[in-house]
Short mmCIF file of N, CA and C in Angstrom, two decimals:
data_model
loop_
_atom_site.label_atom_id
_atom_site.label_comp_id
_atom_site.label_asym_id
_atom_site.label_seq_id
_atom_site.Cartn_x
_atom_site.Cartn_y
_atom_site.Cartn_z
N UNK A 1083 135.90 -90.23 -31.42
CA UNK A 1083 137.11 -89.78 -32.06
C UNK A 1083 137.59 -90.85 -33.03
N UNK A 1084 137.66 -90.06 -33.98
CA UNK A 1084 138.56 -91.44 -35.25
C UNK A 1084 140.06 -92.08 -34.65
N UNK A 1085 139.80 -93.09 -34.80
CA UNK A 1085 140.73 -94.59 -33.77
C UNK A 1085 142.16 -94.52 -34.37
N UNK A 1086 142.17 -93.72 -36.11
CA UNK A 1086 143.81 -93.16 -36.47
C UNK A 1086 144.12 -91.89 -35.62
N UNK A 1087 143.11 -91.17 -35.54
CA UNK A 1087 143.81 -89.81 -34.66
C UNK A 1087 144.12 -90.31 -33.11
N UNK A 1088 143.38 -91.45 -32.40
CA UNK A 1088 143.58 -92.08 -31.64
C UNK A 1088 144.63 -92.14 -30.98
N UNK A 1089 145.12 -93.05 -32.12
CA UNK A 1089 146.41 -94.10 -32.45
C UNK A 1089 147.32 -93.27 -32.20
N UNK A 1090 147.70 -92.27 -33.29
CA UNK A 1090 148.44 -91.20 -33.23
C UNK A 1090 148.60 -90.51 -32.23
N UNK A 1091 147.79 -89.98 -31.25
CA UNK A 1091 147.96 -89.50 -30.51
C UNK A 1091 148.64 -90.16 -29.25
N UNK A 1092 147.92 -91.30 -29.14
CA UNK A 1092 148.64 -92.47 -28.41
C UNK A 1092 150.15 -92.47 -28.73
N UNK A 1093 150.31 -92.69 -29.59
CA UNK A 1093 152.15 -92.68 -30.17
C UNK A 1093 152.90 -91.72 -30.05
N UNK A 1094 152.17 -90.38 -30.05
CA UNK A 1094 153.32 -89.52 -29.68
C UNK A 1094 153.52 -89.16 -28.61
N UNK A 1095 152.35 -89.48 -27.24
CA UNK A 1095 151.98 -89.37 -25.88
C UNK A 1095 153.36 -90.39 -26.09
N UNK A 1096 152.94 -91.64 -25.93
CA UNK A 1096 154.00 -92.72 -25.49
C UNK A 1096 155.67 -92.41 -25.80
N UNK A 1097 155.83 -91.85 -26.63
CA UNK A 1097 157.03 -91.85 -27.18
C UNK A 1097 157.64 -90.23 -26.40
N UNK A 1098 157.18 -88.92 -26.15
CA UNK A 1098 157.39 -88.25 -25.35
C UNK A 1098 157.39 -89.16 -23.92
N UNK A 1099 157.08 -89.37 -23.65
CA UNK A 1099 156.86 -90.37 -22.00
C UNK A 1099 158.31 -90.97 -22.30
N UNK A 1100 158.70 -91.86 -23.08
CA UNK A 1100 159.74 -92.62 -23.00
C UNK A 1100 161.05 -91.88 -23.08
N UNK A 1101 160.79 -90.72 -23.92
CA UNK A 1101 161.85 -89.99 -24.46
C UNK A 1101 162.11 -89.03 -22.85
N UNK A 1102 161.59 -88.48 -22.48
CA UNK A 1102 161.22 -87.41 -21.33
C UNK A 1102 161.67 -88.54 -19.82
N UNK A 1103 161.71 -89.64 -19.82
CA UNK A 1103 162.43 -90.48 -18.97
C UNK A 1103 163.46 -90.69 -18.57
N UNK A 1104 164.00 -90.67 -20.20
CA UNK A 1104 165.38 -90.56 -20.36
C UNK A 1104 166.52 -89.35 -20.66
N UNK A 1105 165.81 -88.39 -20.64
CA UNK A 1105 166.73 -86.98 -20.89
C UNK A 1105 165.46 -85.86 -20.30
N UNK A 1106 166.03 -84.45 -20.09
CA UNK A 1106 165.18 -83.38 -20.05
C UNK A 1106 164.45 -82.96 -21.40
N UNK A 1107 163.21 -82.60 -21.04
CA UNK A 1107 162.50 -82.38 -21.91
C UNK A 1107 162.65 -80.93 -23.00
N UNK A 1108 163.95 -80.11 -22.47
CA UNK A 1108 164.38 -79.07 -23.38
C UNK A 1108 165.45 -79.92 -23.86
N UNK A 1109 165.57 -81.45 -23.97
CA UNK A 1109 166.52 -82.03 -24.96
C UNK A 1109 166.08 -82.21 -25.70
N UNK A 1110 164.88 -82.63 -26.08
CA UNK A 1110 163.91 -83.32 -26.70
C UNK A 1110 163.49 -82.59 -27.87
N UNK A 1111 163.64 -82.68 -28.98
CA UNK A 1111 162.82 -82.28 -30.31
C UNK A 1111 161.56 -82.80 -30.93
N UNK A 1112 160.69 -82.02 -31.37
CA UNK A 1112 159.34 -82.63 -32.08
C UNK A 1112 160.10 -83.75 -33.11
N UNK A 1113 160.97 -83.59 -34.05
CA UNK A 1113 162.08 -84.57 -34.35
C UNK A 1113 162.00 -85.79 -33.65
N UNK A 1114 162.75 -85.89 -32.97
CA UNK A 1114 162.86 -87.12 -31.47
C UNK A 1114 161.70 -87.89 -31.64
N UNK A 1115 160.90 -87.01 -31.50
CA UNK A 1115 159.45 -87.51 -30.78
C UNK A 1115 158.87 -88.29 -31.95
N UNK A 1116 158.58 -87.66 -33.05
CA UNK A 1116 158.07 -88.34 -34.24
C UNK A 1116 158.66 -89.16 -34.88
N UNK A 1117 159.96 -89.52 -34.83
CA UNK A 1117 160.81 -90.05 -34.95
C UNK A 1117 160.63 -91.74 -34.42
N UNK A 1118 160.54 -91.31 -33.02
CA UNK A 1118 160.54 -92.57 -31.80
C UNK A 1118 158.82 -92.93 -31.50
N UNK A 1119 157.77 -92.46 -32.18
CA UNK A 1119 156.36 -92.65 -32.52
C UNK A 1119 156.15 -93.19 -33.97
N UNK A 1120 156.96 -92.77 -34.85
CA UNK A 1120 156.69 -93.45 -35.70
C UNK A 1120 155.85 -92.84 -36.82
N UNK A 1121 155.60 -91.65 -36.97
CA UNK A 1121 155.05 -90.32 -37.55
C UNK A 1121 155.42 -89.54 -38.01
N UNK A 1122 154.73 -88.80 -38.74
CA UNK A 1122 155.19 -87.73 -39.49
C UNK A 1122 155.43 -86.68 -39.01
N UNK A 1123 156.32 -85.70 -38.93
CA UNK A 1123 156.28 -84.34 -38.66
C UNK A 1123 155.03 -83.70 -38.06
N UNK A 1124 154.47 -83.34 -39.35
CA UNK A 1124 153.13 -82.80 -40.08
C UNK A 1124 152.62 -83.28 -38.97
N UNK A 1125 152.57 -84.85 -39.00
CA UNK A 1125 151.17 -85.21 -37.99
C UNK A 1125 151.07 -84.74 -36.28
N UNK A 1126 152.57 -84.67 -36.23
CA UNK A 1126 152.39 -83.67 -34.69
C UNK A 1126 151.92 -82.71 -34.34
N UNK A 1127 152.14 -81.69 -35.56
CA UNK A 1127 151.64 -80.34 -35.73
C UNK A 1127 149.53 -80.32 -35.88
N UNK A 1128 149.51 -81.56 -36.63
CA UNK A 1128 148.20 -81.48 -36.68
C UNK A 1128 147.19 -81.85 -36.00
N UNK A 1129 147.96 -82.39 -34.36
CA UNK A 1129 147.65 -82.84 -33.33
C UNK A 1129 148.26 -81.80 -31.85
N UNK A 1130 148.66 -81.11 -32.09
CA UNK A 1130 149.80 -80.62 -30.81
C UNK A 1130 150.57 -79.25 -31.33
N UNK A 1131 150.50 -78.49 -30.92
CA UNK A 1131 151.14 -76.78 -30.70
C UNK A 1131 152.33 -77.09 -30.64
N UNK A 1132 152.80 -77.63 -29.40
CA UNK A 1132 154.01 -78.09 -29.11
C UNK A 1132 154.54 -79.40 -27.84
N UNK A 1133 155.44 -79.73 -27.97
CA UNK A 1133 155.66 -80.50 -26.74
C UNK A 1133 155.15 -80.50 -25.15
N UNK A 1134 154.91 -79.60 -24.91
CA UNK A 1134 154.81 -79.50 -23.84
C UNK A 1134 152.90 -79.52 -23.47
N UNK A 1135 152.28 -78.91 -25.02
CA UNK A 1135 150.79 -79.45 -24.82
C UNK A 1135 151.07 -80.77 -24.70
N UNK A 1136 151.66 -81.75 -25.34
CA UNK A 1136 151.70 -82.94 -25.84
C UNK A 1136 152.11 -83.84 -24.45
N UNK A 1137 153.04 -83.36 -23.79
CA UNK A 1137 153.62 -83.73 -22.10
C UNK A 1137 151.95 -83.82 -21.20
N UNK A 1138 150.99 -82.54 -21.56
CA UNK A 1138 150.61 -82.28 -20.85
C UNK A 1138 149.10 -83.80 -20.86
N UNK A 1139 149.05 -83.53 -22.08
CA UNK A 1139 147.72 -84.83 -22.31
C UNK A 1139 148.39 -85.80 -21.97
N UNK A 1140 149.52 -86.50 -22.32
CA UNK A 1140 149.83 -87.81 -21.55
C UNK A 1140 150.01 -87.70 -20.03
N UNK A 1141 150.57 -86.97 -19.28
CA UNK A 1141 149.94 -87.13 -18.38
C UNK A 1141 148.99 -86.78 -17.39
N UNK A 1142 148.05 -86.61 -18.55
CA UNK A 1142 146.37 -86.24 -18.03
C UNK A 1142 145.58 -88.08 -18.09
N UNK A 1143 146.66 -88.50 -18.63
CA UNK A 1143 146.20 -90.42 -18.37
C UNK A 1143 145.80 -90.28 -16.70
N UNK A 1144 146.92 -89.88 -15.98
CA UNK A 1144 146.91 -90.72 -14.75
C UNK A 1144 145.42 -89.79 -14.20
N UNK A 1145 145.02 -88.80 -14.47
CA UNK A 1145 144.16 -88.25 -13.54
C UNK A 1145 142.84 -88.88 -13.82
N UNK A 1146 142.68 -89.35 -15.72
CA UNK A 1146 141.40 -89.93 -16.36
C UNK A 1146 141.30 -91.24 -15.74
N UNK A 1147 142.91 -92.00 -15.40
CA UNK A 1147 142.72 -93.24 -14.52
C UNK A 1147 142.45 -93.41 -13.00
N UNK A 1148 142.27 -92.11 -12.29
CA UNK A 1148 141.82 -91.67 -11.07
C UNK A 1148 140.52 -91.31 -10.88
N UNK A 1149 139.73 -90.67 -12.03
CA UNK A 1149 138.61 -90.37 -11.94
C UNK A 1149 137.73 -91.14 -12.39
N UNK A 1150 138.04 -92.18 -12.92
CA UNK A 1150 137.38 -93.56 -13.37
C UNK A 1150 137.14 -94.35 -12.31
N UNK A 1151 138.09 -94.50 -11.25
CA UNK A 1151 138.08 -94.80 -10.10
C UNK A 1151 137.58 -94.61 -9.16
N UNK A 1152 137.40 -93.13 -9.22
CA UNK A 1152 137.02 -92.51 -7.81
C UNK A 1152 135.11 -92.88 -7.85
N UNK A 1153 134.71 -92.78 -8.93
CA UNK A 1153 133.44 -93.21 -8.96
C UNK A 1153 132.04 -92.17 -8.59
N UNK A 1154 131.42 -92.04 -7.57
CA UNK A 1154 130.98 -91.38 -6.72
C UNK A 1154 130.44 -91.50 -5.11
N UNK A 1155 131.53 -90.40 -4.91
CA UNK A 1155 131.62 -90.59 -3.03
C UNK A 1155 130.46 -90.72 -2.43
N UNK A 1156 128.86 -90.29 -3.06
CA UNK A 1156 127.99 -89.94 -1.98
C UNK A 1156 127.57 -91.27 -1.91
N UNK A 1157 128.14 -92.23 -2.68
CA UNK A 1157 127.41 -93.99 -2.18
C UNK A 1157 128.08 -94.43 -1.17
N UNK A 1158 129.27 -93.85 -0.69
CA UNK A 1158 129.80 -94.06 0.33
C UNK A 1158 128.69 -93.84 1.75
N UNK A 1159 128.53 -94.85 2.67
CA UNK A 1159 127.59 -94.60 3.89
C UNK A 1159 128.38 -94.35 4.84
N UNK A 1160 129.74 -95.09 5.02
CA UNK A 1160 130.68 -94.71 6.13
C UNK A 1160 131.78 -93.92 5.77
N UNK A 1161 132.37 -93.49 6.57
CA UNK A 1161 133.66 -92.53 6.22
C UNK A 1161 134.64 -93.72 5.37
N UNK A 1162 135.46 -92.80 5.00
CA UNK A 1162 136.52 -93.85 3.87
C UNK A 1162 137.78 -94.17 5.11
N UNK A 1163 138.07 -95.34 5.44
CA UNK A 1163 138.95 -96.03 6.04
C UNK A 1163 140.67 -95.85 5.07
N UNK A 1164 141.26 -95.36 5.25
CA UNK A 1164 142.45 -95.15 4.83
C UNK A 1164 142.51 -94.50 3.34
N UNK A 1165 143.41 -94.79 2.80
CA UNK A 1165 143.42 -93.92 1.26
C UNK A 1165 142.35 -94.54 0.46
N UNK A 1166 141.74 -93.97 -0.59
CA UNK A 1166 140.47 -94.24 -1.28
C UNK A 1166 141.77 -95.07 -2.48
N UNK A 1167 140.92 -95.84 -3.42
CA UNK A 1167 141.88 -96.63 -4.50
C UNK A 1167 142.13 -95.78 -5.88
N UNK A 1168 141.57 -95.04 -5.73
CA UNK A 1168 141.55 -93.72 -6.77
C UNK A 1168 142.99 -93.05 -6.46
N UNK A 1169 143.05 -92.46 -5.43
CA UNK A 1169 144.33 -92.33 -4.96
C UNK A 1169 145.80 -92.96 -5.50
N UNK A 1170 145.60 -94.23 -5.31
CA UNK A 1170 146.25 -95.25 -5.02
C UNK A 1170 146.95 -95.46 -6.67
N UNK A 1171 145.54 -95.62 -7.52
CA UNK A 1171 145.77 -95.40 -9.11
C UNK A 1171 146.31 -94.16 -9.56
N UNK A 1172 146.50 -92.97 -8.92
CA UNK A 1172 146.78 -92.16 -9.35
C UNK A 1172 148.30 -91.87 -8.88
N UNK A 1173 148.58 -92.37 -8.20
CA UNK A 1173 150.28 -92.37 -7.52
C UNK A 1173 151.08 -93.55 -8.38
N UNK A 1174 150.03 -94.55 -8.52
CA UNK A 1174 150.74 -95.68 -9.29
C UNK A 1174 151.36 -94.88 -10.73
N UNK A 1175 150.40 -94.44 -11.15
CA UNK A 1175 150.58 -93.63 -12.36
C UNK A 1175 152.01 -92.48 -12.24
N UNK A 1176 152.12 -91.54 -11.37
CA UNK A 1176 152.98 -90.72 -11.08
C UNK A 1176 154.49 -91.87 -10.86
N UNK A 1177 154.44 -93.03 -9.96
CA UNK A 1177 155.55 -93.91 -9.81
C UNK A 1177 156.30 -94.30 -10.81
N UNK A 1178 155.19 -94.61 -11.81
CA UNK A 1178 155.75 -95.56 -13.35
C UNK A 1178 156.07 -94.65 -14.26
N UNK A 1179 156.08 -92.55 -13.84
CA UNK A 1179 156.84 -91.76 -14.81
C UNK A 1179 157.23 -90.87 -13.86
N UNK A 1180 158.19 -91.53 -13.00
CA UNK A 1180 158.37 -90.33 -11.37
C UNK A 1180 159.54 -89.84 -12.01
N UNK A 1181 160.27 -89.95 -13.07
CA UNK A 1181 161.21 -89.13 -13.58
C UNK A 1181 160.92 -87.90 -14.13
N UNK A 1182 160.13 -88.16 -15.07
CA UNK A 1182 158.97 -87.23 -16.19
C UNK A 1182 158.66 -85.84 -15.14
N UNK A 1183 157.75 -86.51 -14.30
CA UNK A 1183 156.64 -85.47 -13.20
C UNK A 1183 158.09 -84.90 -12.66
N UNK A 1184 159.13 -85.74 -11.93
CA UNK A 1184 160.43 -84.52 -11.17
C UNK A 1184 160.70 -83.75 -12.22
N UNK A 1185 160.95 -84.11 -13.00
CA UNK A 1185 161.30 -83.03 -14.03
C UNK A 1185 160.35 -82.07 -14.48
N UNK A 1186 159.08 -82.25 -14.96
CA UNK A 1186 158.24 -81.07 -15.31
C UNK A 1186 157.37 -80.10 -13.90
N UNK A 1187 157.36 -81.19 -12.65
CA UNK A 1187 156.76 -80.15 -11.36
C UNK A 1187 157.87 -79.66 -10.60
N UNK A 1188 159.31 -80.06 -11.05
CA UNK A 1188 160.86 -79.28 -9.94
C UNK A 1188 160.86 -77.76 -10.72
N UNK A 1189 161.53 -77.22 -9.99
CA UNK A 1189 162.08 -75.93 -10.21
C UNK A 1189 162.01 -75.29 -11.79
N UNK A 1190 162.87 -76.30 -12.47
CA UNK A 1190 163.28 -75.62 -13.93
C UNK A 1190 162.59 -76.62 -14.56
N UNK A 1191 161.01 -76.50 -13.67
CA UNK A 1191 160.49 -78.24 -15.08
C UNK A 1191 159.38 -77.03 -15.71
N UNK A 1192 157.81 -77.86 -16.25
CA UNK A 1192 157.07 -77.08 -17.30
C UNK A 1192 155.90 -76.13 -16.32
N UNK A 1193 156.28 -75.00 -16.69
CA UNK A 1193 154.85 -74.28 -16.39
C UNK A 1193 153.48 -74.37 -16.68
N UNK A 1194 153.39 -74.90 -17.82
CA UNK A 1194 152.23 -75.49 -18.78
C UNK A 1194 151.55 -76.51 -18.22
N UNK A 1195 153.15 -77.85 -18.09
CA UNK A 1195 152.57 -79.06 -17.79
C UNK A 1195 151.99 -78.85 -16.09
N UNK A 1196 152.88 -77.89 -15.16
CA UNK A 1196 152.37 -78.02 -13.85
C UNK A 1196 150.98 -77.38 -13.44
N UNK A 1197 150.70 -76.36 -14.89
CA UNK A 1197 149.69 -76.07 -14.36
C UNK A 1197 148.43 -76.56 -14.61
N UNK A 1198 148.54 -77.59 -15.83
CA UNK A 1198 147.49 -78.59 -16.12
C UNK A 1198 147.12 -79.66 -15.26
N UNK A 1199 148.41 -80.05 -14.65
CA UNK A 1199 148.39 -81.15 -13.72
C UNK A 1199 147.75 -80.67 -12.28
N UNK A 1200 148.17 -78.60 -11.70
CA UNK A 1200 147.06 -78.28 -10.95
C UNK A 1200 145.85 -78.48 -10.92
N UNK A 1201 145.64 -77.86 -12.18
CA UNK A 1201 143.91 -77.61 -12.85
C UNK A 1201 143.24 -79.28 -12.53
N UNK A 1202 144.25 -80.35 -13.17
CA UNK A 1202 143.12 -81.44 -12.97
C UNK A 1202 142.79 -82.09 -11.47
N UNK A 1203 144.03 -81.97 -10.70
CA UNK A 1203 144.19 -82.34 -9.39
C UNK A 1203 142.59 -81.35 -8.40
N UNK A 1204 142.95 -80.32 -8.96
CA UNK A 1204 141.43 -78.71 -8.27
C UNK A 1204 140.69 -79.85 -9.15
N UNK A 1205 140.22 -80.16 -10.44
CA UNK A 1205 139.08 -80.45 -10.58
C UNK A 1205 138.22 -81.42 -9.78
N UNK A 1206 139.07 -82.25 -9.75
CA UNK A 1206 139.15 -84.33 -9.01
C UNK A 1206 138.48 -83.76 -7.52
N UNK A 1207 139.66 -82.85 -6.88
CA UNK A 1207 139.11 -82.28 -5.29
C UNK A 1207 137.26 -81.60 -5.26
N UNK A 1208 137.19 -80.26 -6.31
CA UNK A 1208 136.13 -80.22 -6.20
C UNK A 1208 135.02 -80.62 -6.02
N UNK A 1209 135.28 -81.55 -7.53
CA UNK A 1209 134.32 -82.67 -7.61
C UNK A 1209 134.21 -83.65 -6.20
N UNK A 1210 135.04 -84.00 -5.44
CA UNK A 1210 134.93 -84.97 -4.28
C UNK A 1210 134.58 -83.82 -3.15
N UNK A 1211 134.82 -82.53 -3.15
CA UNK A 1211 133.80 -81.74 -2.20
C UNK A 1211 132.37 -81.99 -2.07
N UNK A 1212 132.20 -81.36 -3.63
CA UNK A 1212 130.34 -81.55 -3.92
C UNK A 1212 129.99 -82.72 -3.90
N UNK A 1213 130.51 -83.86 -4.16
CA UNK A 1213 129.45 -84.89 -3.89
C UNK A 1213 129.45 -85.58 -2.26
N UNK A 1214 130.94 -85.55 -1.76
CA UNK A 1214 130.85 -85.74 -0.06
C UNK A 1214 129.61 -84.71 0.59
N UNK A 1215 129.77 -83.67 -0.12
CA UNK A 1215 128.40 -82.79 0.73
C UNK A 1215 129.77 -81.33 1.18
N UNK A 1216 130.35 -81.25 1.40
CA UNK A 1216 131.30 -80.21 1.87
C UNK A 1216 130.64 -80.00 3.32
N UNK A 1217 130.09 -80.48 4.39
CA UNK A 1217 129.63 -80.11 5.57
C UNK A 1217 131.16 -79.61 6.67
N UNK A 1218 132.06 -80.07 6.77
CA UNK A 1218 133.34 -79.48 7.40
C UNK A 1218 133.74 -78.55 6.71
N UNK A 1219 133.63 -78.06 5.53
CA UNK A 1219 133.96 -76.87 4.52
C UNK A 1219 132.88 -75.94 4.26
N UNK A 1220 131.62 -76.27 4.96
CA UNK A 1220 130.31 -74.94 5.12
C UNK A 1220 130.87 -73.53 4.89
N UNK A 1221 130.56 -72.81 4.86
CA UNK A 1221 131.03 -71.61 4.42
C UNK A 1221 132.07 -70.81 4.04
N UNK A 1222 132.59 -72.10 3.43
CA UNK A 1222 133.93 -71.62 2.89
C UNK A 1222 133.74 -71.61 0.85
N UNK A 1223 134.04 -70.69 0.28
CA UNK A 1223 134.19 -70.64 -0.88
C UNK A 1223 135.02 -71.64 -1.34
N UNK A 1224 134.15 -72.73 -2.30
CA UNK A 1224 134.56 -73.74 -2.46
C UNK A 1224 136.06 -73.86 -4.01
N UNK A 1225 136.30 -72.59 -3.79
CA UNK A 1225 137.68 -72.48 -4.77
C UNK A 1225 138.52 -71.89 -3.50
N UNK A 1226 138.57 -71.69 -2.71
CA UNK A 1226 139.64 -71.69 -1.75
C UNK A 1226 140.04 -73.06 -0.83
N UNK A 1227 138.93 -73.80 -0.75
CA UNK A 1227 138.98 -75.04 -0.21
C UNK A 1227 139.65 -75.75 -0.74
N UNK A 1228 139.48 -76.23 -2.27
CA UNK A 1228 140.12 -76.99 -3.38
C UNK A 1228 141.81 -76.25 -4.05
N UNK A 1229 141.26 -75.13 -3.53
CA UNK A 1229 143.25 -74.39 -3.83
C UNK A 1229 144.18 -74.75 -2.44
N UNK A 1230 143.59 -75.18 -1.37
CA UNK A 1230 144.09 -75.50 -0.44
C UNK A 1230 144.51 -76.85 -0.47
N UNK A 1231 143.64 -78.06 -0.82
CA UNK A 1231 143.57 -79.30 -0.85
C UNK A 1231 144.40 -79.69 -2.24
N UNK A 1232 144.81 -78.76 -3.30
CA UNK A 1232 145.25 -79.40 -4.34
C UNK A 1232 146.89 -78.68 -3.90
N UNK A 1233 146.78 -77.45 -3.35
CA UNK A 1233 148.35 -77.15 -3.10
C UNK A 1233 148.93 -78.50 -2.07
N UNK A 1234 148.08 -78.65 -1.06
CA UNK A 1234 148.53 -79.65 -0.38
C UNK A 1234 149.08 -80.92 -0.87
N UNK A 1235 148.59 -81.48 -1.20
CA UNK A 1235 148.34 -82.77 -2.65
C UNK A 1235 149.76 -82.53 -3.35
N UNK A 1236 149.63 -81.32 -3.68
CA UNK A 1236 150.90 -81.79 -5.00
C UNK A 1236 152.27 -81.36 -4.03
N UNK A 1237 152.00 -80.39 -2.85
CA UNK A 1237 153.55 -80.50 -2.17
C UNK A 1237 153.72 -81.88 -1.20
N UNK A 1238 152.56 -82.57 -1.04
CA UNK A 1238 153.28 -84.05 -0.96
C UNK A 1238 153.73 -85.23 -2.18
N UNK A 1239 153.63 -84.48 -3.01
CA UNK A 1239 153.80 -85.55 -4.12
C UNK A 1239 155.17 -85.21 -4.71
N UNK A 1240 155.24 -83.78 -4.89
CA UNK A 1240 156.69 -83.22 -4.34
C UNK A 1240 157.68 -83.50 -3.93
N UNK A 1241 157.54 -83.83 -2.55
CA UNK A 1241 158.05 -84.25 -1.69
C UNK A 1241 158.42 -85.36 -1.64
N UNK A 1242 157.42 -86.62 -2.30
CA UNK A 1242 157.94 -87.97 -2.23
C UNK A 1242 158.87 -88.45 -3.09
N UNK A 1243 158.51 -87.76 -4.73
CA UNK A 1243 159.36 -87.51 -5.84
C UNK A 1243 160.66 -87.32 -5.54
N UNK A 1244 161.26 -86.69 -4.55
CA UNK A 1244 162.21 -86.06 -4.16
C UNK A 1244 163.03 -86.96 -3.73
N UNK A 1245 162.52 -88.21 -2.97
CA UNK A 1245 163.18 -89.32 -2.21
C UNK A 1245 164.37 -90.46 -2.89
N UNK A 1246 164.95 -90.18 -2.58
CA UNK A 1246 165.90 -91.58 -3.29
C UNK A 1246 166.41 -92.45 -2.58
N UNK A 1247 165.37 -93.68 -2.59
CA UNK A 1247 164.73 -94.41 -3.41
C UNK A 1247 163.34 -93.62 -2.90
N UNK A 1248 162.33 -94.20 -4.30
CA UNK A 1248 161.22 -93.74 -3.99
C UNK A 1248 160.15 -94.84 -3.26
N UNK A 1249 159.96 -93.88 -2.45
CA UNK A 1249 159.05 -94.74 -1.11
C UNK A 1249 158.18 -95.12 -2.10
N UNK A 1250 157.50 -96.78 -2.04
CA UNK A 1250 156.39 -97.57 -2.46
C UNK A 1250 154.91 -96.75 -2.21
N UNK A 1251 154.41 -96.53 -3.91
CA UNK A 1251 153.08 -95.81 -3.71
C UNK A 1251 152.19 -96.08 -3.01
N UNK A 1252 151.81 -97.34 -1.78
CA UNK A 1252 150.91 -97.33 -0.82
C UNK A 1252 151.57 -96.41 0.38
N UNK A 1253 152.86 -96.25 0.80
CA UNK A 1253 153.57 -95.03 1.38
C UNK A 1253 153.20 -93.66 1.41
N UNK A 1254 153.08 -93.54 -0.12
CA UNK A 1254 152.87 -92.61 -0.68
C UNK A 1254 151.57 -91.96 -0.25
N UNK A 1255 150.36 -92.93 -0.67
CA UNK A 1255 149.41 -92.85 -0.68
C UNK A 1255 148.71 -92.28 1.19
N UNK A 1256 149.39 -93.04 1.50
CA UNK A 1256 149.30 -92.91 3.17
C UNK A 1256 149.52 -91.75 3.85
N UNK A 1257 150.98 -91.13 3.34
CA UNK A 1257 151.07 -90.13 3.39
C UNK A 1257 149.96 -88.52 3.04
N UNK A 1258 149.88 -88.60 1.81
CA UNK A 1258 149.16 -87.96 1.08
C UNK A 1258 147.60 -87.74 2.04
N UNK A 1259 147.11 -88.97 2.27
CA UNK A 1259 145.76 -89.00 3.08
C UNK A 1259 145.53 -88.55 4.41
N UNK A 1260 146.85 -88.34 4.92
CA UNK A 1260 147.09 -88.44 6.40
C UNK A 1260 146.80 -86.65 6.32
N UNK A 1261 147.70 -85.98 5.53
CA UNK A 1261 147.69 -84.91 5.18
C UNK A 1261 146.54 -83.80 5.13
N UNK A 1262 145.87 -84.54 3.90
CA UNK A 1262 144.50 -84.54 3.37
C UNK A 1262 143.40 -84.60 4.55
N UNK A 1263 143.73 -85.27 5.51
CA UNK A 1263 142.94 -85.44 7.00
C UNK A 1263 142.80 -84.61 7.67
N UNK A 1264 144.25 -84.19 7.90
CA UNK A 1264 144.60 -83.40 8.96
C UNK A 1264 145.12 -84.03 10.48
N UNK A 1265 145.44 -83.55 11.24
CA UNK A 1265 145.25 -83.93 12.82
C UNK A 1265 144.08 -84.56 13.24
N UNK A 1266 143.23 -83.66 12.94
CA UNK A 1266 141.60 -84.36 13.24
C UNK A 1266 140.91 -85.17 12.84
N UNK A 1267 141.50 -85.43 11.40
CA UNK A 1267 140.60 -86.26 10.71
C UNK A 1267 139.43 -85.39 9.80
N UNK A 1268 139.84 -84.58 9.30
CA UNK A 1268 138.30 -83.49 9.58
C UNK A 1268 137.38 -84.02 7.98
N UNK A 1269 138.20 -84.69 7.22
CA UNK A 1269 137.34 -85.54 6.47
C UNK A 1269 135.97 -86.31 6.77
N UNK A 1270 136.82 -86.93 7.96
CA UNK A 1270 135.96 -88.12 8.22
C UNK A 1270 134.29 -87.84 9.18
N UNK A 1271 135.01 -86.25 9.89
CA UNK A 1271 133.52 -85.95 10.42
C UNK A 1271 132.15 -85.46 9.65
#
């Protein structure tokens, strides 16, 4: 990708992020945004439909900084001992814009943005089905498995968002895994 469309894109990600921190995002004008990026009008349009695509790629950071992480499970020989660090990067990420995410995954936040942020959360799970092997998930259609594991996922993330003060993302993380486990552990068998 050319390193000005880059740039640009970078700037108006960042500057929605900052702007969307500080007020609701139906305050917010493409105005605002280009404004507080440092850009042209034009150049939003020639990058972005509208705000809320634009919400949605910045924070598709935290999931590209989760899946960079996560690596691949099948080099794993033993079960994973507490939350994986992929995890861990990916809550960090949600912590450092836990205003943003309450606002676009609560009630009156983005349909767009929540459902991108589904879609990537199902992708991340899938992907960590098929390469663990799915042997505790055998005959289960592996889009009901991952609609299960990503609804789960995001109503604890939900949930933590919700807290005031917000519990420290290894909390978080703990939570989330414990979940993800089950009673049994049924990961780990």
């Amino acid at each position: 990708m050319d390193t000005r469309v880059e740039r640009t894109r970078r700037a108006l990600q960042g500057a929605l992020l900052e702007l969307a921190r500080e007020r609701p995002l139906d305050d917010i004008t493409v105005g605002d945004i280009t404004e507080h990026a440092d850009v042209h009008r034009s150049s939003f349009y020639q990058h972005y439909a509208d705000k809320e695509t634009l919400l949605a790629d910045a924070l598709d950071g935290a999931v590209d900084a989760a899946e960079a992480e996560l690596g691949d499970l099948a080099e794993f020989e033993q079960p994973i001992e507490g939350p994986p660090h992929a995890l861990t990067v990916y809550l960090s990420e949600i912590a450092a814009n836990a205003e943003v995410y309450r606002r676009v995954l609560g009630d009156r936040g983005s349909a767009v943005v929540a459902a991108r942020v589904r879609a990537r959360i199902d992708v991340l799970v899938r992907e960590g089905i098929t390469q663990a092997g799915g042997g505790t998930y055998a005959g289960l259609p592996i889009d009901v498995v991952a609609a299960g594991i990503t609804g789960s996922a995001l109503g604890v993330i939900g949930a933590w968002l919700e807290r005031d003060p917000l519990p420290p993302v290894d909390v978080a993380a703990d939570w989330l895994w414990r979940v993800l486990l089950g009673p049994s552990g049924a990961w780990r068998a």
